[in-house]
XYZ file of N, CA, C and O in Angstrom:
632
model
N 3.548 -20.053 5.117
C 3.371 -18.607 5.104
C 2.602 -18.215 3.831
O 2.796 -18.779 2.770
N 1.793 -17.204 3.946
C 0.920 -16.793 2.839
C 1.622 -15.881 1.846
O 1.153 -15.723 0.736
N 2.740 -15.302 2.216
C 3.368 -14.302 1.367
C 3.701 -14.875 -0.011
O 4.287 -15.940 -0.121
N 3.309 -14.150 -1.042
C 3.642 -14.532 -2.403
C 2.636 -15.455 -3.066
O 2.766 -15.738 -4.235
N 1.610 -15.924 -2.353
C 0.610 -16.819 -2.950
C -0.240 -16.079 -3.969
O -0.402 -14.889 -3.906
N -0.815 -16.850 -4.880
C -1.742 -16.288 -5.871
C -3.146 -16.854 -5.681
O -3.996 -16.690 -6.529
N -3.397 -17.547 -4.575
C -4.728 -18.099 -4.288
C -5.239 -17.451 -3.000
O -5.161 -18.023 -1.936
N -5.761 -16.235 -3.110
C -6.122 -15.492 -1.903
C -7.257 -16.132 -1.111
O -8.152 -16.762 -1.685
N -7.161 -15.966 0.193
C -8.189 -16.408 1.124
C -8.772 -15.165 1.787
O -8.076 -14.148 1.929
N -10.032 -15.210 2.208
C -10.612 -14.040 2.876
C -9.716 -13.543 4.023
O -9.200 -14.335 4.805
N -9.529 -12.232 4.039
C -8.681 -11.603 5.052
C -7.248 -11.375 4.612
O -6.487 -10.689 5.291
N -6.860 -11.924 3.451
C -5.494 -11.741 2.949
C -5.285 -10.334 2.398
O -6.199 -9.735 1.824
N -4.069 -9.850 2.535
C -3.676 -8.586 1.920
C -3.191 -8.858 0.509
O -2.411 -9.780 0.278
N -3.648 -8.040 -0.426
C -3.257 -8.173 -1.827
C -2.373 -6.991 -2.193
O -2.773 -5.835 -2.046
N -1.169 -7.285 -2.651
C -0.231 -6.252 -3.104
C -0.264 -6.222 -4.626
O -0.026 -7.240 -5.282
N -0.570 -5.051 -5.183
C -0.675 -4.879 -6.630
C 0.460 -3.965 -7.064
O 0.621 -2.870 -6.535
N 1.241 -4.427 -8.017
C 2.430 -3.697 -8.439
C 2.104 -2.739 -9.573
O 2.054 -3.120 -10.736
N 1.866 -1.476 -9.218
C 1.632 -0.422 -10.202
C 2.996 0.069 -10.691
O 4.020 -0.178 -10.065
N 3.026 0.809 -11.790
C 4.318 1.262 -12.327
C 5.186 2.061 -11.340
O 6.391 1.919 -11.353
N 4.602 2.879 -10.475
C 5.421 3.717 -9.605
C 5.243 3.440 -8.110
O 5.885 4.087 -7.292
N 4.394 2.512 -7.766
C 4.098 2.241 -6.361
C 3.359 0.908 -6.252
O 3.048 0.279 -7.261
N 3.077 0.488 -5.020
C 2.260 -0.696 -4.798
C 0.909 -0.250 -4.240
O 0.852 0.538 -3.304
N -0.157 -0.774 -4.830
C -1.507 -0.535 -4.323
C -1.894 -1.750 -3.488
O -1.488 -2.870 -3.800
N -2.657 -1.519 -2.415
C -3.032 -2.591 -1.507
C -4.537 -2.716 -1.409
O -5.245 -1.717 -1.424
N -4.995 -3.961 -1.299
C -6.413 -4.257 -1.156
C -6.554 -5.423 -0.178
O -5.583 -6.127 0.128
N -7.755 -5.623 0.296
C -8.062 -6.723 1.213
C -8.993 -7.694 0.497
O -10.059 -7.294 0.014
N -8.586 -8.954 0.410
C -9.422 -9.963 -0.244
C -10.547 -10.359 0.704
O -10.318 -10.664 1.874
N -11.792 -10.332 0.184
C -12.945 -10.669 1.026
C -13.670 -11.931 0.551
O -14.618 -12.362 1.205
N -13.237 -12.526 -0.543
C -13.819 -13.771 -1.017
C -14.571 -13.606 -2.321
O -14.895 -12.495 -2.742
N -14.823 -14.728 -2.985
C -15.571 -14.778 -4.242
C -14.998 -13.856 -5.320
O -15.734 -13.319 -6.151
N -13.680 -13.632 -5.279
C -13.031 -12.803 -6.296
C -13.037 -11.316 -5.995
O -12.543 -10.525 -6.791
N -13.575 -10.906 -4.851
C -13.704 -9.483 -4.520
C -12.659 -9.002 -3.522
O -12.214 -9.755 -2.655
N -12.307 -7.718 -3.666
C -11.439 -7.026 -2.709
C -12.118 -5.742 -2.263
O -12.988 -5.206 -2.957
N -11.700 -5.268 -1.112
C -12.095 -3.943 -0.631
C -10.815 -3.137 -0.564
O -9.791 -3.612 -0.067
N -10.891 -1.902 -1.091
C -9.692 -1.068 -1.128
C -10.077 0.402 -1.110
O -11.215 0.776 -1.346
N -9.074 1.232 -0.825
C -9.237 2.685 -0.846
C -8.714 3.182 -2.176
O -7.605 2.832 -2.581
N -9.513 4.001 -2.857
C -9.086 4.494 -4.165
C -9.417 5.971 -4.317
O -10.448 6.437 -3.836
N -8.534 6.684 -4.958
C -8.725 8.105 -5.245
C -9.497 8.205 -6.549
O -8.920 8.064 -7.628
N -10.802 8.423 -6.466
C -11.631 8.455 -7.669
C -11.369 9.658 -8.555
O -11.728 9.670 -9.711
N -10.734 10.691 -8.015
C -10.465 11.885 -8.810
C -9.202 11.740 -9.649
O -8.927 12.577 -10.489
N -8.434 10.678 -9.402
C -7.209 10.484 -10.173
C -7.570 10.291 -11.641
O -8.539 9.619 -11.977
N -6.771 10.868 -12.523
C -7.080 10.826 -13.945
C -6.637 9.536 -14.612
O -6.994 9.283 -15.747
N -5.844 8.726 -13.942
C -5.407 7.474 -14.543
C -5.089 6.462 -13.462
O -4.965 6.784 -12.301
N -4.920 5.222 -13.894
C -4.569 4.147 -12.978
C -3.195 4.400 -12.350
O -2.904 3.936 -11.277
N -2.337 5.179 -13.026
C -1.018 5.472 -12.493
C -1.112 6.324 -11.236
O -0.259 6.273 -10.378
N -2.154 7.150 -11.141
C -2.296 8.047 -10.003
C -3.226 7.514 -8.923
O -3.170 7.968 -7.794
N -4.076 6.559 -9.252
C -5.060 6.065 -8.295
C -4.393 5.610 -7.007
O -3.446 4.844 -7.011
N -4.875 6.108 -5.899
C -4.393 5.799 -4.554
C -2.946 6.199 -4.323
O -2.346 5.787 -3.350
N -2.362 6.962 -5.202
C -1.005 7.425 -4.945
C -0.900 8.919 -5.147
O 0.169 9.484 -5.030
N -1.981 9.559 -5.453
C -1.942 10.980 -5.729
C -1.490 11.745 -4.500
O -2.101 11.675 -3.450
N -0.407 12.460 -4.638
C 0.148 13.200 -3.513
C -0.802 14.293 -3.072
O -0.899 14.602 -1.897
N -1.571 14.844 -3.993
C -2.461 15.943 -3.641
C -3.821 15.471 -3.115
O -4.588 16.277 -2.606
N -4.124 14.182 -3.223
C -5.424 13.682 -2.777
C -5.563 13.830 -1.267
O -4.622 13.576 -0.521
N -6.731 14.260 -0.839
C -7.013 14.346 0.595
C -8.238 13.524 0.961
O -8.508 13.314 2.140
N -8.985 13.071 -0.038
C -10.170 12.247 0.177
C -10.098 11.061 -0.778
O -9.597 11.180 -1.893
N -10.610 9.943 -0.328
C -10.658 8.746 -1.161
C -11.919 7.976 -0.803
O -12.565 8.261 0.206
N -12.247 7.008 -1.631
C -13.462 6.234 -1.412
C -13.104 4.772 -1.200
O -12.185 4.253 -1.834
N -13.839 4.124 -0.306
C -13.660 2.700 -0.068
C -14.617 1.969 -0.999
O -15.812 2.248 -1.018
N -14.047 1.054 -1.787
C -14.850 0.334 -2.776
C -14.655 -1.168 -2.629
O -13.577 -1.626 -2.241
N -15.690 -1.908 -3.013
C -15.575 -3.353 -3.169
C -15.693 -3.629 -4.658
O -16.686 -3.249 -5.295
N -14.654 -4.244 -5.210
C -14.608 -4.520 -6.641
C -13.974 -5.879 -6.858
O -13.284 -6.414 -5.976
N -14.180 -6.423 -8.043
C -13.511 -7.672 -8.390
C -12.007 -7.455 -8.430
O -11.528 -6.446 -8.964
N -11.260 -8.389 -7.876
C -9.800 -8.303 -7.880
C -9.280 -8.100 -9.298
O -8.426 -7.249 -9.538
N -9.820 -8.832 -10.260
C -9.328 -8.726 -11.649
C -9.541 -7.327 -12.217
O -8.751 -6.851 -13.010
N -10.607 -6.632 -11.777
C -10.865 -5.279 -12.259
C -9.931 -4.260 -11.612
O -9.586 -3.250 -12.226
N -9.536 -4.512 -10.373
C -8.612 -3.610 -9.679
C -7.196 -3.818 -10.207
O -6.461 -2.873 -10.461
N -6.820 -5.075 -10.417
C -5.470 -5.415 -10.873
C -5.237 -4.987 -12.313
O -4.165 -4.506 -12.658
N -6.244 -5.155 -13.161
C -6.133 -4.920 -14.604
C -4.992 -5.764 -15.163
O -5.011 -6.963 -15.032
N -3.964 -5.143 -15.743
C -2.850 -5.892 -16.332
C -1.608 -5.924 -15.444
O -0.556 -6.394 -15.874
N -1.717 -5.401 -14.228
C -0.559 -5.369 -13.339
C -0.354 -6.715 -12.641
O -1.272 -7.530 -12.556
N 0.839 -6.930 -12.152
C 1.134 -8.121 -11.366
C 0.636 -7.921 -9.946
O 0.557 -6.786 -9.461
N 0.341 -9.021 -9.272
C -0.133 -8.949 -7.897
C 0.241 -10.235 -7.164
O 0.628 -11.223 -7.785
N 0.113 -10.171 -5.839
C 0.344 -11.356 -5.016
C -0.329 -11.177 -3.656
O -0.602 -10.052 -3.226
N -0.563 -12.278 -2.997
C -0.965 -12.233 -1.596
C 0.294 -11.872 -0.819
O 1.355 -12.456 -1.044
N 0.202 -10.886 0.072
C 1.380 -10.503 0.854
C 0.951 -10.087 2.267
O 0.735 -8.917 2.538
N 0.858 -11.075 3.129
C 0.562 -10.834 4.542
C 1.881 -10.649 5.286
O 2.186 -11.353 6.243
N 2.664 -9.688 4.833
C 4.044 -9.529 5.279
C 4.221 -9.257 6.760
O 5.282 -9.513 7.302
N 3.225 -8.750 7.422
C 3.371 -8.458 8.842
C 2.975 -9.640 9.730
O 3.067 -9.542 10.951
N 2.553 -10.754 9.140
C 2.172 -11.926 9.941
C 3.338 -12.436 10.788
O 3.124 -13.067 11.815
N 4.553 -12.157 10.357
C 5.732 -12.600 11.107
C 5.888 -11.849 12.421
O 6.429 -12.371 13.380
N 5.421 -10.617 12.455
C 5.625 -9.797 13.649
C 4.330 -9.387 14.355
O 4.379 -8.848 15.453
N 3.188 -9.649 13.731
C 1.896 -9.279 14.320
C 0.892 -10.391 14.103
O 0.943 -11.090 13.103
N -0.032 -10.496 15.032
C -1.074 -11.518 14.934
C -2.280 -10.946 14.203
O -2.838 -9.933 14.639
N -2.683 -11.589 13.105
C -3.870 -11.109 12.395
C -5.131 -11.272 13.261
O -5.216 -12.195 14.075
N -6.071 -10.372 13.058
C -7.368 -10.484 13.725
C -8.128 -11.658 13.118
O -7.754 -12.167 12.055
N -9.202 -12.062 13.731
C -10.027 -13.153 13.201
C -10.625 -12.725 11.859
O -11.049 -11.578 11.695
N -10.670 -13.654 10.911
C -11.131 -13.356 9.552
C -12.540 -12.759 9.563
O -12.808 -11.784 8.854
N -13.443 -13.310 10.356
C -14.810 -12.781 10.397
C -14.821 -11.316 10.825
O -15.583 -10.516 10.290
N -13.960 -10.953 11.780
C -13.878 -9.560 12.235
C -13.291 -8.668 11.148
O -13.764 -7.550 10.931
N -12.266 -9.160 10.478
C -11.628 -8.393 9.400
C -12.659 -8.072 8.317
O -12.811 -6.915 7.907
N -13.373 -9.099 7.866
C -14.343 -8.927 6.782
C -15.495 -8.037 7.234
O -15.917 -7.123 6.503
N -16.020 -8.274 8.422
C -17.131 -7.464 8.948
C -16.742 -5.986 8.981
O -17.472 -5.122 8.496
N -15.567 -5.691 9.536
C -15.123 -4.302 9.636
C -14.860 -3.693 8.260
O -15.179 -2.526 8.011
N -14.289 -4.476 7.350
C -14.018 -3.981 5.994
C -15.319 -3.644 5.277
O -15.435 -2.587 4.644
N -16.308 -4.516 5.395
C -17.588 -4.293 4.699
C -18.303 -3.046 5.208
O -19.032 -2.400 4.461
N -18.089 -2.682 6.458
C -18.716 -1.478 7.011
C -18.191 -0.204 6.359
O -18.849 0.833 6.410
N -17.011 -0.277 5.740
C -16.410 0.903 5.112
C -16.856 1.106 3.669
O -16.651 2.186 3.104
N -17.439 0.092 3.032
C -17.783 0.172 1.608
C -18.666 1.390 1.341
O -19.658 1.626 2.023
N -18.254 2.184 0.343
C -19.008 3.364 -0.057
C -18.679 4.620 0.735
O -19.122 5.713 0.377
N -17.890 4.480 1.778
C -17.535 5.631 2.613
C -16.420 6.453 1.970
O -15.507 5.908 1.355
N -16.515 7.745 2.135
C -15.424 8.630 1.751
C -14.549 8.790 2.985
O -15.052 9.034 4.085
N -13.250 8.623 2.814
C -12.320 8.679 3.940
C -11.228 9.703 3.669
O -10.941 10.026 2.515
N -10.629 10.193 4.739
C -9.487 11.088 4.546
C -8.329 10.252 4.019
O -8.194 9.076 4.334
N -7.511 10.882 3.188
C -6.404 10.188 2.535
C -5.177 11.073 2.588
O -5.245 12.269 2.337
N -4.074 10.458 2.938
C -2.783 11.146 2.915
C -1.749 10.115 2.491
O -1.640 9.057 3.113
N -1.017 10.403 1.447
C -0.084 9.435 0.887
C 0.946 8.961 1.920
O 1.396 7.815 1.872
N 1.278 9.794 2.904
C 2.289 9.424 3.895
C 1.718 8.794 5.162
O 2.371 7.949 5.771
N 0.530 9.209 5.583
C 0.045 8.774 6.894
C -1.281 8.020 6.879
O -1.668 7.455 7.907
N -1.977 8.004 5.752
C -3.290 7.362 5.721
C -3.610 6.913 4.295
O -4.524 7.421 3.665
N -2.845 5.936 3.800
C -3.011 5.499 2.417
C -3.636 4.101 2.337
O -4.095 3.556 3.347
N -3.659 3.514 1.161
C -4.319 2.221 0.954
C -3.685 1.100 1.771
O -4.388 0.204 2.244
N -2.372 1.131 1.961
C -1.716 0.099 2.775
C -2.071 0.277 4.253
O -2.341 -0.703 4.953
N -2.085 1.512 4.726
C -2.514 1.760 6.108
C -3.924 1.211 6.335
O -4.206 0.605 7.368
N -4.817 1.444 5.366
C -6.209 1.020 5.486
C -6.323 -0.496 5.667
O -6.975 -0.981 6.588
N -5.691 -1.265 4.789
C -5.848 -2.724 4.860
C -5.097 -3.341 6.029
O -5.555 -4.337 6.593
N -3.959 -2.771 6.414
C -3.244 -3.331 7.564
C -3.989 -3.041 8.867
O -3.975 -3.869 9.782
N -4.663 -1.908 8.935
C -5.503 -1.615 10.103
C -6.605 -2.675 10.228
O -6.898 -3.153 11.326
N -7.186 -3.053 9.106
C -8.236 -4.071 9.123
C -7.687 -5.439 9.540
O -8.278 -6.125 10.367
N -6.543 -5.836 8.975
C -6.005 -7.177 9.252
C -5.366 -7.291 10.632
O -5.535 -8.296 11.311
N -4.628 -6.262 11.038
C -3.839 -6.372 12.270
C -4.328 -5.481 13.414
O -3.826 -5.580 14.522
N -5.247 -4.558 13.107
C -5.679 -3.611 14.130
C -4.682 -2.485 14.315
O -4.752 -1.724 15.273
N -3.759 -2.364 13.368
C -2.713 -1.338 13.418
C -2.375 -0.909 11.995
O -2.120 -1.749 11.129
N -2.388 0.408 11.755
C -2.093 0.931 10.423
C -0.583 0.936 10.198
O 0.153 1.620 10.902
N -0.133 0.170 9.213
C 1.293 0.014 8.922
C 1.541 0.265 7.441
O 0.690 -0.017 6.612
N 2.751 0.772 7.137
C 3.084 0.992 5.732
C 4.593 1.080 5.550
O 5.193 2.125 5.747
N 5.207 -0.026 5.155
C 6.644 -0.046 4.854
C 6.971 0.812 3.647
O 8.052 1.378 3.550
N 6.063 0.882 2.704
C 6.278 1.603 1.453
C 6.685 3.057 1.729
O 7.621 3.574 1.134
N 5.991 3.691 2.652
C 6.291 5.083 2.996
C 7.626 5.170 3.712
O 8.465 6.009 3.392
N 7.838 4.271 4.686
C 9.100 4.288 5.424
C 10.284 4.083 4.487
O 11.301 4.755 4.606
N 10.151 3.140 3.542
C 11.230 2.882 2.593
C 11.484 4.090 1.702
O 12.627 4.431 1.415
N 10.417 4.759 1.266
C 10.573 5.946 0.423
C 11.261 7.063 1.182
O 12.163 7.727 0.667
N 10.837 7.256 2.441
C 11.453 8.304 3.258
C 12.909 7.977 3.516
O 13.788 8.815 3.319
N 13.189 6.727 3.926
C 14.569 6.326 4.187
C 15.408 6.390 2.923
O 16.552 6.828 2.952
N 14.825 5.975 1.793
C 15.541 6.055 0.519
C 15.856 7.485 0.157
O 16.935 7.803 -0.331
N 14.909 8.389 0.408
C 15.118 9.806 0.131
C 16.201 10.396 1.017
O 17.037 11.179 0.565
N 16.211 9.986 2.279
C 17.244 10.471 3.207
C 18.607 9.965 2.773
O 19.582 10.715 2.744
N 18.677 8.691 2.391
C 19.946 8.121 1.945
C 20.406 8.809 0.657
O 21.572 9.170 0.521
N 19.479 9.014 -0.280
C 19.841 9.678 -1.533
C 20.339 11.097 -1.264
O 21.326 11.540 -1.855
N 19.664 11.800 -0.368
C 20.090 13.158 -0.027
C 21.473 13.135 0.609
O 22.336 13.962 0.286
N 21.703 12.188 1.510
C 23.008 12.081 2.171
C 24.098 11.766 1.155
O 25.188 12.351 1.197
N 23.817 10.859 0.221
C 24.802 10.532 -0.817
C 25.075 11.743 -1.699
O 26.217 11.981 -2.109
N 24.048 12.512 -1.982
C 24.224 13.731 -2.770
C 25.122 14.728 -2.048
O 25.990 15.351 -2.665
N 24.934 14.874 -0.765
C 25.769 15.785 0.033
C 27.208 15.297 0.046
O 28.149 16.076 -0.157
N 27.405 13.995 0.268
C 28.756 13.421 0.283
C 29.432 13.638 -1.067
O 30.601 14.032 -1.134
N 28.703 13.413 -2.151
C 29.276 13.609 -3.491
C 29.649 15.062 -3.720
O 30.707 15.359 -4.286
N 28.816 15.979 -3.254
C 29.108 17.411 -3.408
C 30.349 17.804 -2.630
O 31.204 18.553 -3.123
N 30.453 17.314 -1.401
C 31.626 17.619 -0.566
C 32.884 17.041 -1.207
O 33.925 17.700 -1.259
N 32.783 15.814 -1.718
C 33.941 15.177 -2.355
C 34.368 15.968 -3.589
O 35.565 16.185 -3.816
N 33.402 16.414 -4.394
C 33.724 17.196 -5.589
C 34.375 18.520 -5.194
O 35.354 18.949 -5.814
N 33.857 19.156 -4.166
C 34.428 20.411 -3.680
C 35.869 20.195 -3.207
O 36.769 20.978 -3.535
N 36.078 19.113 -2.448
C 37.428 18.813 -1.948
C 38.381 18.518 -3.104
O 39.536 18.967 -3.072
N 37.912 17.784 -4.108
C 38.759 17.487 -5.253
C 39.148 18.760 -5.990
O 40.317 18.921 -6.384
N 38.194 19.678 -6.173
C 38.508 20.954 -6.843
C 39.522 21.754 -6.019
O 40.435 22.367 -6.566
N 39.356 21.726 -4.705
C 40.268 22.466 -3.826
C 41.677 21.896 -3.939
O 42.664 22.656 -3.963
N 41.803 20.592 -4.015
C 43.117 19.964 -4.145
C 43.753 20.277 -5.489
O 44.963 20.464 -5.578
N 42.957 20.338 -6.549
C 43.478 20.615 -7.880
C 43.976 22.069 -7.983
O 44.871 22.363 -8.759
N 43.439 22.953 -7.188
C 43.840 24.364 -7.234
C 45.189 24.585 -6.581
O 45.816 25.609 -6.792
N 45.611 23.682 -5.774
C 46.878 23.874 -5.033
C 48.075 23.784 -5.896
O 48.348 23.318 -6.847
């Protein structure tokens, strides 16, 4: 399995661990990746994660320049449940996007959606689902804690 490797092959998904999120790119060979990036972001912390971004640009850049000092790995995590497209098709389709401005939405059309669409023919993003589910769980725990505190106060008043 390719997950976790540090020797990318053309067509591999690259997961880059930014301080507050994971950025995704597609390895195309010779040290280069293609990825979606929010050029208006004021820092690397906001690039491709800006909640207010509605447009982004598809770029081909050296992996080392995209990663900078962050950790990264090959992560073809959906290979277990989906069949990757042929590498030549993945690369051909990815290269057609270079330089294009695309619509961007952090929840429905982000950098992970972009690269998974290229590799699998389907836009997927666990990162968003996990954040939404985590938020729902956190909200539910907050409600439970509030109810418990209210009940405890009610019992103490008796």
